[in-house]
């Protein structure tokens, strides 16, 4: 079960490739991926803690009160407060900024939406973030091969998306019985 989740959320339905989470950010930061380690650690800490807390608030507070419509707003509040706290600790300790907002928040929302337990939501959110960084290094390798041609890099990303999602051939089924 866990190995299939890892393969599914990192490779087959990568958050960047399948959902488009962070595709514009990945294209802009794939020039220098070696400088992302501090940001990656901060993002994983923020995502894991805010996903667990968001899932617990949604399941234990919002669901019994029939307020599930405000769950995204609660997720933004929880994520923002945890992100600001961890960012301030990193800024004081290292004197560098490691801010990232949209990719991490969308990973939290995706993890909570597609899970049935706290552990599963944290794993899914962290795997979405790891797939984002995996795709950055993949795009970095493609960019080194093709140079600084931004249009060709976008076409290469589209080809990678097609390759990764081509295993799902359900669209070939016409809906009839053979």
CSV table of C-alpha atoms in Angstrom, one decimal:
chain,number,residue,atom,x,y,z
A,1,UNK,CA,0.0,0.0,0.0
A,2,UNK,CA,2.7,2.5,1.0
A,3,UNK,CA,4.9,1.7,-2.0
A,4,UNK,CA,2.0,2.2,-4.4
A,5,UNK,CA,1.3,5.6,-2.8
A,6,UNK,CA,4.9,6.6,-3.2
A,7,UNK,CA,4.9,5.5,-6.9
A,8,UNK,CA,1.5,7.1,-7.5
A,9,UNK,CA,2.1,10.5,-6.0
A,10,UNK,CA,5.7,11.0,-7.0
A,11,UNK,CA,5.8,9.5,-10.5
A,12,UNK,CA,2.5,8.7,-12.1
A,13,UNK,CA,0.4,11.6,-10.8
A,14,UNK,CA,3.0,14.0,-9.8
A,15,UNK,CA,1.5,17.1,-8.3
A,16,UNK,CA,3.4,19.3,-10.7
A,17,UNK,CA,2.7,17.3,-13.8
A,18,UNK,CA,-0.9,16.0,-13.2
A,19,UNK,CA,-2.4,18.8,-11.2
A,20,UNK,CA,-0.2,21.6,-12.3
A,21,UNK,CA,0.7,22.6,-8.8
A,22,UNK,CA,3.8,24.7,-9.0
A,23,UNK,CA,4.5,24.4,-12.7
A,24,UNK,CA,5.2,28.1,-13.2
A,25,UNK,CA,7.4,28.1,-10.1
A,26,UNK,CA,9.3,25.0,-11.2
A,27,UNK,CA,10.0,26.5,-14.6
A,28,UNK,CA,11.5,29.6,-13.0
A,29,UNK,CA,13.6,27.9,-10.3
A,30,UNK,CA,14.9,25.0,-12.3
A,31,UNK,CA,18.0,27.1,-13.3
A,32,UNK,CA,19.7,26.6,-9.9
A,33,UNK,CA,18.2,23.6,-8.0
A,34,UNK,CA,21.2,23.2,-5.7
A,35,UNK,CA,20.1,26.2,-3.7
A,36,UNK,CA,16.7,24.6,-2.8
A,37,UNK,CA,17.7,22.4,0.1
A,38,UNK,CA,16.9,24.9,2.8
A,39,UNK,CA,13.6,25.6,1.1
A,40,UNK,CA,12.8,21.9,0.8
A,41,UNK,CA,13.4,21.3,4.5
A,42,UNK,CA,11.2,24.2,5.4
A,43,UNK,CA,8.5,23.2,3.1
A,44,UNK,CA,8.4,19.6,4.3
A,45,UNK,CA,8.3,20.7,7.9
A,46,UNK,CA,5.5,23.2,7.2
A,47,UNK,CA,3.6,20.8,5.1
A,48,UNK,CA,3.7,17.9,7.5
A,49,UNK,CA,2.7,19.9,10.5
A,50,UNK,CA,0.0,22.0,8.8
A,51,UNK,CA,-1.5,19.0,7.0
A,52,UNK,CA,-1.8,17.0,10.3
A,53,UNK,CA,-3.4,20.0,12.1
A,54,UNK,CA,-5.7,20.9,9.2
A,55,UNK,CA,-6.9,17.3,9.0
A,56,UNK,CA,-7.6,17.2,12.7
A,57,UNK,CA,-9.4,20.5,12.7
A,58,UNK,CA,-11.5,19.5,9.7
A,59,UNK,CA,-12.4,16.1,11.1
A,60,UNK,CA,-12.9,16.9,14.8
A,61,UNK,CA,-14.2,20.5,14.7
A,62,UNK,CA,-15.6,21.4,11.3
A,63,UNK,CA,-17.2,18.1,10.3
A,64,UNK,CA,-19.3,17.7,13.5
A,65,UNK,CA,-20.4,21.3,13.3
A,66,UNK,CA,-21.4,20.9,9.6
A,67,UNK,CA,-19.0,23.7,8.6
A,68,UNK,CA,-17.0,21.8,6.0
A,69,UNK,CA,-17.4,24.6,3.6
A,70,UNK,CA,-14.9,26.7,5.5
A,71,UNK,CA,-12.3,24.0,5.6
A,72,UNK,CA,-10.1,25.7,2.9
A,73,UNK,CA,-10.2,29.0,4.9
A,74,UNK,CA,-9.2,27.1,8.0
A,75,UNK,CA,-6.4,25.4,6.1
A,76,UNK,CA,-5.1,28.7,4.9
A,77,UNK,CA,-5.1,30.1,8.4
A,78,UNK,CA,-3.4,27.1,9.9
A,79,UNK,CA,-0.8,26.9,7.1
A,80,UNK,CA,0.0,30.6,7.2
A,81,UNK,CA,0.6,30.7,10.9
A,82,UNK,CA,2.8,27.6,10.8
A,83,UNK,CA,4.7,28.8,7.7
A,84,UNK,CA,5.4,32.2,9.3
A,85,UNK,CA,6.6,30.6,12.5
A,86,UNK,CA,9.0,28.2,10.7
A,87,UNK,CA,10.1,30.9,8.3
A,88,UNK,CA,11.0,33.2,11.3
A,89,UNK,CA,13.0,30.5,12.9
A,90,UNK,CA,14.9,29.7,9.7
A,91,UNK,CA,15.5,33.4,9.1
A,92,UNK,CA,16.9,34.0,12.6
A,93,UNK,CA,19.1,30.8,12.5
A,94,UNK,CA,20.5,31.0,8.9
A,95,UNK,CA,19.9,34.6,7.9
A,96,UNK,CA,18.3,33.3,4.6
A,97,UNK,CA,14.8,33.3,3.5
A,98,UNK,CA,13.1,30.1,2.5
A,99,UNK,CA,9.7,31.3,1.7
A,100,UNK,CA,7.3,29.3,-0.5
A,101,UNK,CA,3.6,29.6,-0.2
A,102,UNK,CA,1.4,28.4,-3.1
A,103,UNK,CA,3.0,25.1,-3.8
A,104,UNK,CA,3.0,24.1,-0.1
A,105,UNK,CA,-0.5,25.3,0.5
A,106,UNK,CA,-1.9,23.4,-2.5
A,107,UNK,CA,0.0,20.3,-1.4
A,108,UNK,CA,-1.7,20.6,2.0
A,109,UNK,CA,-5.1,20.9,0.4
A,110,UNK,CA,-4.5,18.0,-1.9
A,111,UNK,CA,-3.2,15.8,0.9
A,112,UNK,CA,-6.2,16.5,3.1
A,113,UNK,CA,-8.7,16.1,0.3
A,114,UNK,CA,-7.4,12.7,-0.9
A,115,UNK,CA,-6.9,11.0,2.4
A,116,UNK,CA,-8.8,9.0,5.0
A,117,UNK,CA,-6.5,9.4,8.0
A,118,UNK,CA,-4.0,11.9,9.5
A,119,UNK,CA,-1.1,9.7,8.6
A,120,UNK,CA,-2.2,9.2,5.0
A,121,UNK,CA,-2.8,13.0,4.6
A,122,UNK,CA,0.7,13.8,5.8
A,123,UNK,CA,2.2,11.2,3.5
A,124,UNK,CA,0.3,12.4,0.5
A,125,UNK,CA,1.1,16.0,1.1
A,126,UNK,CA,4.8,15.3,1.6
A,127,UNK,CA,4.9,13.0,-1.5
A,128,UNK,CA,3.4,15.9,-3.5
A,129,UNK,CA,6.1,18.1,-2.3
A,130,UNK,CA,8.8,15.6,-3.1
A,131,UNK,CA,7.4,15.1,-6.6
A,132,UNK,CA,7.7,18.9,-7.1
A,133,UNK,CA,11.4,18.8,-6.2
A,134,UNK,CA,11.9,15.6,-8.4
A,135,UNK,CA,10.4,17.5,-11.3
A,136,UNK,CA,12.6,20.5,-10.7
A,137,UNK,CA,15.7,18.3,-11.0
A,138,UNK,CA,14.2,16.7,-14.1
A,139,UNK,CA,13.5,20.1,-15.7
A,140,UNK,CA,17.0,21.2,-14.7
A,141,UNK,CA,18.4,18.3,-16.7
A,142,UNK,CA,16.2,19.1,-19.7
A,143,UNK,CA,17.2,22.8,-19.5
A,144,UNK,CA,20.9,21.9,-19.5
A,145,UNK,CA,20.3,19.9,-22.7
A,146,UNK,CA,18.3,22.4,-24.6
A,147,UNK,CA,19.8,25.7,-23.3
A,148,UNK,CA,17.7,28.7,-22.4
A,149,UNK,CA,14.9,28.2,-24.8
A,150,UNK,CA,11.8,28.7,-22.5
A,151,UNK,CA,9.3,27.6,-25.1
A,152,UNK,CA,11.1,24.3,-25.7
A,153,UNK,CA,11.3,23.7,-22.0
A,154,UNK,CA,7.5,24.1,-21.7
A,155,UNK,CA,7.0,21.7,-24.6
A,156,UNK,CA,9.4,19.2,-22.9
A,157,UNK,CA,7.3,19.5,-19.7
A,158,UNK,CA,4.2,18.7,-21.8
A,159,UNK,CA,5.9,15.7,-23.3
A,160,UNK,CA,6.9,14.5,-19.8
A,161,UNK,CA,3.3,14.9,-18.6
A,162,UNK,CA,2.1,12.8,-21.6
A,163,UNK,CA,4.6,10.1,-21.0
A,164,UNK,CA,3.8,9.8,-17.3
A,165,UNK,CA,0.0,9.7,-17.8
A,166,UNK,CA,0.0,7.5,-20.9
A,167,UNK,CA,-0.2,4.4,-18.8
A,168,UNK,CA,-3.8,5.3,-18.0
A,169,UNK,CA,-5.6,4.0,-21.2
A,170,UNK,CA,-9.2,4.2,-19.8
A,171,UNK,CA,-10.0,6.7,-22.5
A,172,UNK,CA,-9.7,3.9,-25.0
A,173,UNK,CA,-12.7,2.1,-23.5
A,174,UNK,CA,-15.8,3.1,-25.5
A,175,UNK,CA,-18.2,2.2,-22.7
A,176,UNK,CA,-19.6,-0.8,-24.4
A,177,UNK,CA,-19.4,-4.5,-23.7
A,178,UNK,CA,-17.3,-6.5,-26.1
